[in-house]
mmCIF file of C-alpha atoms in Angstrom:
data_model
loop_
_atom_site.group_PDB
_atom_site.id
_atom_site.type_symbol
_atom_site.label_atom_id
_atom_site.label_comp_id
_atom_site.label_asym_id
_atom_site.label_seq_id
_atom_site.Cartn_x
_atom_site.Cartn_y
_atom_site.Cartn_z
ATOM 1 C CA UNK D 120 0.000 0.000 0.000
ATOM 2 C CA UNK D 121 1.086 3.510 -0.770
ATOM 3 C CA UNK D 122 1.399 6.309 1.942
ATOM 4 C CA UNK D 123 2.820 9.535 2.809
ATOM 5 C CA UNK D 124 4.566 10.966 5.773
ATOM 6 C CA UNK D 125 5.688 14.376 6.299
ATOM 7 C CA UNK D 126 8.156 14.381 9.204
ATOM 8 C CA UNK D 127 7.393 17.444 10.805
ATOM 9 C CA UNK D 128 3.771 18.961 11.655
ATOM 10 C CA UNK D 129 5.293 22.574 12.152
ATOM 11 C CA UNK D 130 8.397 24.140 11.086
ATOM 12 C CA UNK D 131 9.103 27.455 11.964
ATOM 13 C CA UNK D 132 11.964 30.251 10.050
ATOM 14 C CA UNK D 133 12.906 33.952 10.041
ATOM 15 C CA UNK D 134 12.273 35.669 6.775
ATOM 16 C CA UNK D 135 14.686 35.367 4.433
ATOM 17 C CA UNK D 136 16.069 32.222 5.339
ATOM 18 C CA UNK D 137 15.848 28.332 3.567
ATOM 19 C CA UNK D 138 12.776 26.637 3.889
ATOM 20 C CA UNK D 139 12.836 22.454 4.124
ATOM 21 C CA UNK D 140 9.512 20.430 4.390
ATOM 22 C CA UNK D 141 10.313 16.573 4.639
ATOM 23 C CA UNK D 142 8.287 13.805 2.935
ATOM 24 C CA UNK D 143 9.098 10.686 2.577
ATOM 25 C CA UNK D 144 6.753 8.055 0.874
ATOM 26 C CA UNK D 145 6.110 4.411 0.280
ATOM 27 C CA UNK D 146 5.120 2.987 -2.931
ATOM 28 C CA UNK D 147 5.981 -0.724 -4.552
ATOM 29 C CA UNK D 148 5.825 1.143 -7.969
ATOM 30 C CA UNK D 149 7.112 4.452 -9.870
ATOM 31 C CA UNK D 150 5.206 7.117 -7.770
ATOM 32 C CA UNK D 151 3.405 10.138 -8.645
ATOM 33 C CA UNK D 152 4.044 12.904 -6.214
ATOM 34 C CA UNK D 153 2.716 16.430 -5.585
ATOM 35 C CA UNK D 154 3.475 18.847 -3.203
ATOM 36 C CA UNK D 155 0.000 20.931 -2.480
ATOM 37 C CA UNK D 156 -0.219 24.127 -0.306
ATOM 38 C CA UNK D 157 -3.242 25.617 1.746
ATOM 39 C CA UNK D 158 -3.584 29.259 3.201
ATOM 40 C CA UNK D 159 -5.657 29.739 5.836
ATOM 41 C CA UNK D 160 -9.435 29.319 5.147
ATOM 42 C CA UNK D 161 -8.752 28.310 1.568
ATOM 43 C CA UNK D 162 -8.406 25.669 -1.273
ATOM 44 C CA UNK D 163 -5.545 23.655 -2.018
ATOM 45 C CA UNK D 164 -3.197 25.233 -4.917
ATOM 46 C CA UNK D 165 -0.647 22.733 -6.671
ATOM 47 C CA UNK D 166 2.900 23.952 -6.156
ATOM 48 C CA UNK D 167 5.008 21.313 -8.137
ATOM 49 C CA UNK D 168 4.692 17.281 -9.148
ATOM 50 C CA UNK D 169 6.521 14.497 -10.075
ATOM 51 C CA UNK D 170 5.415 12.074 -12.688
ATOM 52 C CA UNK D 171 8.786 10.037 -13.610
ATOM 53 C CA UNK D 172 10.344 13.019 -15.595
ATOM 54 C CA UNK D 173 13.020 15.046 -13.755
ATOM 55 C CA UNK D 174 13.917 14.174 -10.601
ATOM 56 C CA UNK D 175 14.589 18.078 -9.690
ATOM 57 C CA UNK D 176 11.200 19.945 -9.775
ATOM 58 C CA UNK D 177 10.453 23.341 -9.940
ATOM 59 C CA UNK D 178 7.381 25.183 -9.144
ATOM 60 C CA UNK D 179 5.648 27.896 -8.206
ATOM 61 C CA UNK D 180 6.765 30.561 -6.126
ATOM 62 C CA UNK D 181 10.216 29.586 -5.907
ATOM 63 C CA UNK D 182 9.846 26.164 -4.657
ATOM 64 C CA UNK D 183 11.354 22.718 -6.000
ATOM 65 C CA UNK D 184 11.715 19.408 -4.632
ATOM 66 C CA UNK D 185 14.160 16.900 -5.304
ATOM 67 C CA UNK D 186 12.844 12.986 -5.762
ATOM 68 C CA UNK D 187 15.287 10.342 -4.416
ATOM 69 C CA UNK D 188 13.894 6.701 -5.361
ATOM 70 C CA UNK D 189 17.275 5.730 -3.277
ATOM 71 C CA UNK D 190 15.949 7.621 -0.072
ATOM 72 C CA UNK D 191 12.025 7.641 -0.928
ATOM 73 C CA UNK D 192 12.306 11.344 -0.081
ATOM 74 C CA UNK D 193 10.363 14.356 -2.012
ATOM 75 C CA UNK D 194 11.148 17.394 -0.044
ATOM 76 C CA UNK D 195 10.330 20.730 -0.541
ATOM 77 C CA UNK D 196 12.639 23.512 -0.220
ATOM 78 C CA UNK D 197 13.079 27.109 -1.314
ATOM 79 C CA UNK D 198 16.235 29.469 -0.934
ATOM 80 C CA UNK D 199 14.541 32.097 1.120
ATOM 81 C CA UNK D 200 11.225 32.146 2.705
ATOM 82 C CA UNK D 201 9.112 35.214 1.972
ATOM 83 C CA UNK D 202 5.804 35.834 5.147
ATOM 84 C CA UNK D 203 3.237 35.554 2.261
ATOM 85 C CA UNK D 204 4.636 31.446 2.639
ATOM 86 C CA UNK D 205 3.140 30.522 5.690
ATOM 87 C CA UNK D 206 1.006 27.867 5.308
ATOM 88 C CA UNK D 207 0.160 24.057 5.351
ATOM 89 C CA UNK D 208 1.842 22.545 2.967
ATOM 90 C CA UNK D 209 0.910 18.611 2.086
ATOM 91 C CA UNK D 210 2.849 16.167 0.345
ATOM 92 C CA UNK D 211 1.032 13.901 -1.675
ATOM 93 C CA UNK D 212 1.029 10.528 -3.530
ATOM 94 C CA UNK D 213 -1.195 9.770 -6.125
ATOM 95 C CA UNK D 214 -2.657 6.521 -5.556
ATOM 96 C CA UNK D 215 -2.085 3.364 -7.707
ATOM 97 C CA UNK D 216 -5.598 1.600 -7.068
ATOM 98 C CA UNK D 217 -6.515 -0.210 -10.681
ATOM 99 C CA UNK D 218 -2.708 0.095 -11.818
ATOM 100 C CA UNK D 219 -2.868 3.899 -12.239
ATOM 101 C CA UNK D 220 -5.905 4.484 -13.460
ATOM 102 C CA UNK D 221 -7.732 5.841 -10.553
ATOM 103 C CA UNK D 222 -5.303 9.043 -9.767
ATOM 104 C CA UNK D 223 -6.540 9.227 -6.057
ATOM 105 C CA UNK D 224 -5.107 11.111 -3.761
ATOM 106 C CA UNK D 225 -3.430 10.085 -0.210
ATOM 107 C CA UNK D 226 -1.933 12.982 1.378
ATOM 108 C CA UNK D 227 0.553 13.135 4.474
ATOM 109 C CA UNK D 228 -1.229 15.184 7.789
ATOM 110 C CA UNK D 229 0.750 18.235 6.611
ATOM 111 C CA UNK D 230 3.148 20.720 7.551
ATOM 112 C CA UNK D 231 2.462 23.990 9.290
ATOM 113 C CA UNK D 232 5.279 26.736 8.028
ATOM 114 C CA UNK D 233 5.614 29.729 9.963
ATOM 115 C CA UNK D 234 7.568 32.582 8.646
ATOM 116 C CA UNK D 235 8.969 35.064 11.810
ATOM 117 C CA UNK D 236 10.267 38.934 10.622
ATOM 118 C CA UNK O 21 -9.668 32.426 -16.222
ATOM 119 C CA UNK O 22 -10.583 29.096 -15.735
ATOM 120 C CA UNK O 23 -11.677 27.748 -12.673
ATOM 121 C CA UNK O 24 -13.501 26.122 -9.734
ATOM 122 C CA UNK O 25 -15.786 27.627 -8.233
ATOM 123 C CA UNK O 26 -17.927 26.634 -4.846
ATOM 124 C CA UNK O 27 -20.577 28.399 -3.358
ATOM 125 C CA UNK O 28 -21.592 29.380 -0.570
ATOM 126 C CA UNK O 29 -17.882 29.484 1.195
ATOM 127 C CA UNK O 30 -19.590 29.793 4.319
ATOM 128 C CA UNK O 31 -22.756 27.319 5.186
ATOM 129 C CA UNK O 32 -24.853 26.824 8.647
ATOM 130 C CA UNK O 33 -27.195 24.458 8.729
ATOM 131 C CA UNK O 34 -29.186 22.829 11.654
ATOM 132 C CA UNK O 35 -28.139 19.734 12.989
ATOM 133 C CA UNK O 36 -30.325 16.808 11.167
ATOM 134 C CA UNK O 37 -31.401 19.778 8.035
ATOM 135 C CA UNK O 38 -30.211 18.771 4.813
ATOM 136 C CA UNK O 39 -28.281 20.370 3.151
ATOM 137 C CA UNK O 40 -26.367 21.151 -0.251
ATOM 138 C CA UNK O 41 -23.123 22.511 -1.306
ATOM 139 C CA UNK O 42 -22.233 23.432 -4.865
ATOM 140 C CA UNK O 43 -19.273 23.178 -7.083
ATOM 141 C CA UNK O 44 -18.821 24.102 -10.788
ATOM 142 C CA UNK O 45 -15.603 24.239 -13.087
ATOM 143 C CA UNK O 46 -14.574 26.045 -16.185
ATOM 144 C CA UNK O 47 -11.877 23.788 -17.217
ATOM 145 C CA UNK O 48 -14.081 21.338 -18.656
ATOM 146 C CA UNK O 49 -12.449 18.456 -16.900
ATOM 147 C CA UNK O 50 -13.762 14.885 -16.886
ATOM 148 C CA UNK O 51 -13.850 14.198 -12.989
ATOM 149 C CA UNK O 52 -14.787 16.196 -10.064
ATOM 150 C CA UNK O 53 -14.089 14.997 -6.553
ATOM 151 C CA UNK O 54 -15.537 15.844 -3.374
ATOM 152 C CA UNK O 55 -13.271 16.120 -0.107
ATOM 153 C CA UNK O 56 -14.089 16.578 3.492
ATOM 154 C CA UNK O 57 -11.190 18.205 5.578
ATOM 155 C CA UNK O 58 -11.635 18.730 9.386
ATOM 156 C CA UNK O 59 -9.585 21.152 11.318
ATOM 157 C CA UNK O 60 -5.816 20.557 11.030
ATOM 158 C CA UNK O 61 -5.694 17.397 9.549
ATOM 159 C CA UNK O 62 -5.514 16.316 5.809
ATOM 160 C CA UNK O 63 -8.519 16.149 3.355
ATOM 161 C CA UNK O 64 -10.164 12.788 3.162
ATOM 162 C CA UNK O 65 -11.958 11.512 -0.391
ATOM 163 C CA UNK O 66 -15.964 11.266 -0.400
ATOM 164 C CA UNK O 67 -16.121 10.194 -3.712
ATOM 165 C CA UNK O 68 -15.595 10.967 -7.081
ATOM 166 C CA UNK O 69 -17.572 11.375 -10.575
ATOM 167 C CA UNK O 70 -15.498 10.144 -13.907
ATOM 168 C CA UNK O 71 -17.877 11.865 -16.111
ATOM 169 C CA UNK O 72 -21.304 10.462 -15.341
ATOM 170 C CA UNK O 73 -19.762 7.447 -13.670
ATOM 171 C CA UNK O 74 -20.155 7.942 -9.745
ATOM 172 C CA UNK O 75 -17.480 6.710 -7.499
ATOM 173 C CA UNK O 76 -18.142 5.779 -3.531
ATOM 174 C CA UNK O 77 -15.367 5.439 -1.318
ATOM 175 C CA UNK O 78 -15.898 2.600 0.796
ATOM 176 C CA UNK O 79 -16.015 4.465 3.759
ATOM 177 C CA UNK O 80 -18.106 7.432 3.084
ATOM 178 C CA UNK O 81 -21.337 7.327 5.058
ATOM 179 C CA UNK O 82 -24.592 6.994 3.394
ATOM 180 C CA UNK O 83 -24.963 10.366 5.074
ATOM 181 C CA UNK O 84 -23.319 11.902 1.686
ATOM 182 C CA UNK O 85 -24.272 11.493 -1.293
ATOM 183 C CA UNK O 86 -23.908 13.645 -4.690
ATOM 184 C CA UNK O 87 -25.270 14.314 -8.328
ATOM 185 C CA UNK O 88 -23.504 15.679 -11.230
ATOM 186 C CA UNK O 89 -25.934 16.983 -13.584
ATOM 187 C CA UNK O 90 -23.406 18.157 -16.538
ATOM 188 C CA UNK O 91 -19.992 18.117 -16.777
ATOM 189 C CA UNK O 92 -19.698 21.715 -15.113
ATOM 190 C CA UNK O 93 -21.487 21.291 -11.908
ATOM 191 C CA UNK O 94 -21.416 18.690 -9.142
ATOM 192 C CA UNK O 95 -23.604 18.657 -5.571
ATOM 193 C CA UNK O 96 -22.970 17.282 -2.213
ATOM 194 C CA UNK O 97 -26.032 16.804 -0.384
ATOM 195 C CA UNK O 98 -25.666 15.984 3.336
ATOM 196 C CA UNK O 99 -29.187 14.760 3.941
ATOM 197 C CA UNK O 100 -28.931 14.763 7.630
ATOM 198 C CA UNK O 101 -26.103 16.790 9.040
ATOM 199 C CA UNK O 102 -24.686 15.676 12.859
ATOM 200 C CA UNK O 103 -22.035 17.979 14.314
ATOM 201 C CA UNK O 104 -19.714 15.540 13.586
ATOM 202 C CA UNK O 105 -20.220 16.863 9.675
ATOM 203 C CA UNK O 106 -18.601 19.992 10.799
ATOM 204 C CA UNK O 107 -16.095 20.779 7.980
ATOM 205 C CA UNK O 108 -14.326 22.272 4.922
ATOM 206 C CA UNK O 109 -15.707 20.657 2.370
ATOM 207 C CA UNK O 110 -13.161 20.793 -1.281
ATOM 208 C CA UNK O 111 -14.112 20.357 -4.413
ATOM 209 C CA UNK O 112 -11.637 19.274 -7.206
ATOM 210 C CA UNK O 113 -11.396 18.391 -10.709
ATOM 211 C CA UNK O 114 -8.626 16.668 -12.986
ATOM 212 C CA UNK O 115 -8.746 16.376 -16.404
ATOM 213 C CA UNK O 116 -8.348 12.719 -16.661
ATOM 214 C CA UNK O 117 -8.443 9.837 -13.898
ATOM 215 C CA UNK O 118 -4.937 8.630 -13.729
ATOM 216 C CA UNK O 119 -2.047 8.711 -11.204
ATOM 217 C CA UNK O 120 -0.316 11.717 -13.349
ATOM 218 C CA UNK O 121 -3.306 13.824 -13.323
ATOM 219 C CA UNK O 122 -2.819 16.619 -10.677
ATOM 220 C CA UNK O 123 -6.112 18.280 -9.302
ATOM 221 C CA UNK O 124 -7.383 21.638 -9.466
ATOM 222 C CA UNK O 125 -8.914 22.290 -6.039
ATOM 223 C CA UNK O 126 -11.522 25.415 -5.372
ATOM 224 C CA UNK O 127 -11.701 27.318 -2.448
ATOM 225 C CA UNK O 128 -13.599 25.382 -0.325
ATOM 226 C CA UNK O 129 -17.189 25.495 1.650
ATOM 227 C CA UNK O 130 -17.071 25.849 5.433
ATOM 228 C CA UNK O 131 -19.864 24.147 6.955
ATOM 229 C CA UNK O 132 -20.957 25.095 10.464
ATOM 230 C CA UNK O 133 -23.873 22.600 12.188
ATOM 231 C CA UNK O 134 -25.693 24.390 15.072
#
C-alpha cells in the first residue's frame, strides 16, 4: 500500500532564510508525487509534481523538490522564505488503485510553516 | 480564467437539516471529486464522478451522497447533518483519472452545524 509521511507537523523560520519540508513516501511502484499548499481558510493550490520526468522539480513561487527513489524522499525547499509562505503545505502521492488508473489522492497530515520577521 | 468555483464558502445548517453545497468548473475536466477536511488534519476523499460514472469510497457514510448533472457542476447533499459533519468541504477536478493527473482544487465550503 502507498502512503505519505511528512516528518514534521510545524516548522518554523525567520524571513529570508531556507525553507525544508520533509516527505518521505512508500510505494511498490514508480510514484506520482505532488506537493500541495493551503492558506488559511482556503483551497488547495498545486505547487510542483513528479510524474517520472526530472527528478529536480520546480514550481511555483520559488519552490522545487528533489525525488530520491534511493531515499524515498520528495522534499520541498526554497532558498529564502518570503511571510506571504506561511502555510500548510501537504505532500502527496497519487494513488495506484486499478494500476494507475484511478489518480486518487493520499496525502501526508501536513506541515504547518511559519515565517517570523 | 478558468476555474472552480464553490458556493456558498460559508454554510450553517441545523443539525439533522439537509443540506447542499455546490461546485462548478470552467476547465471542462472529466472528474470532479468531493473532499471533506476537518480542522488541522488532511482532506479525506468522499467520492468521485469520472464523467457520469459515480465513485463511492468505501467508507463514506450513506450520510453523503452527490449528483452531477453536466460536466460543469457537481452537488454534495448531506441529507442529515450531525455535528460531527462539521467541515471544509473541497471540491476538485482533474482532467483525466490517472495517477499523473494533478487536481485543481476550489476554495472550499465551510460548513458550520448548530
Amino acid at each position: 500500500a502507498q502512503s505519505v509521511t511528512q516528518l514534521d507537523s510545524h516548522v518554523s523560520v525567520s524571513e529570508g532564510t531556507p525553507v525544508l519540508l520533509r516527505c518521505n513516501y512508500s510505494s511498490s511502484y514508480s510514484p506520482s508525487l505532488f506537493w500541495y499548499v493551503q492558506h488559511p481558510n482556503k483551497g488547495l493550490q498545486l505547487l510542483l509534481k513528479y510524474t517520472s520526468a526530472a527528478t529536480l522539480v520546480k514550481g511555483i513561487n520559488g519552490f522545487e523538490a528533489e525525488f530520491k527513489k534511493s531515499e524515498t524522499s520528495f522534499h520541498l525547499t526554497k532558498p529564502s522564505a518570503h511571510m506571504s509562505d506561511a502555510a500548510e503545505y501537504f505532500c502527496v502521492v497519487s494513488d495506484r488503485r486499478n494500476g494507475g488508473s484511478q489518480g486518487n489522492l493520499i496525502f501526508g497530515k501536513g506541515t504547518k510553516l511559519s515565517v517570523k520577521p | 480564467d478558468a476555474m472552480v468555483i464553490q458556493n456558498p464558502r460559508y454554510q450553517v445548517t441545523q443539525f439533522g437539516k439537509p443540506v447542499t453545497l455546490s461546485c462548478s468548473q470552467t476547465l471542462n475536466h472529466n472528474v470532479m471529486y468531493w473532499y471533506q477536511q476537518k480542522s488541522s488534519q488532511a482532506p479525506k476523499l468522499l467520492f468521485h464522478y469520472y464523467d457520469k460514472d459515480f465513485n463511492n469510497e468505501a467508507d463514506t457514510p450513506d450520510n453523503f451522497q452527490s449528483r452531477r448533472p453536466n460536466t460543469s457542476f457537481c452537488f454534495l447533499d448531506i441529507r442529515s447533518p450531525g455535528l460531527g459533519d462539521a467541515a471544509m468541504y473541497l471540491c476538485a477536478t482533474s482532467r483525466e483519472r490517472g495517477q499523473t493527473y494533478e487536481q485543481y482544487f476550489g476554495p472550499g465550503t465551510r460548513l458550520t452545524v448548530t
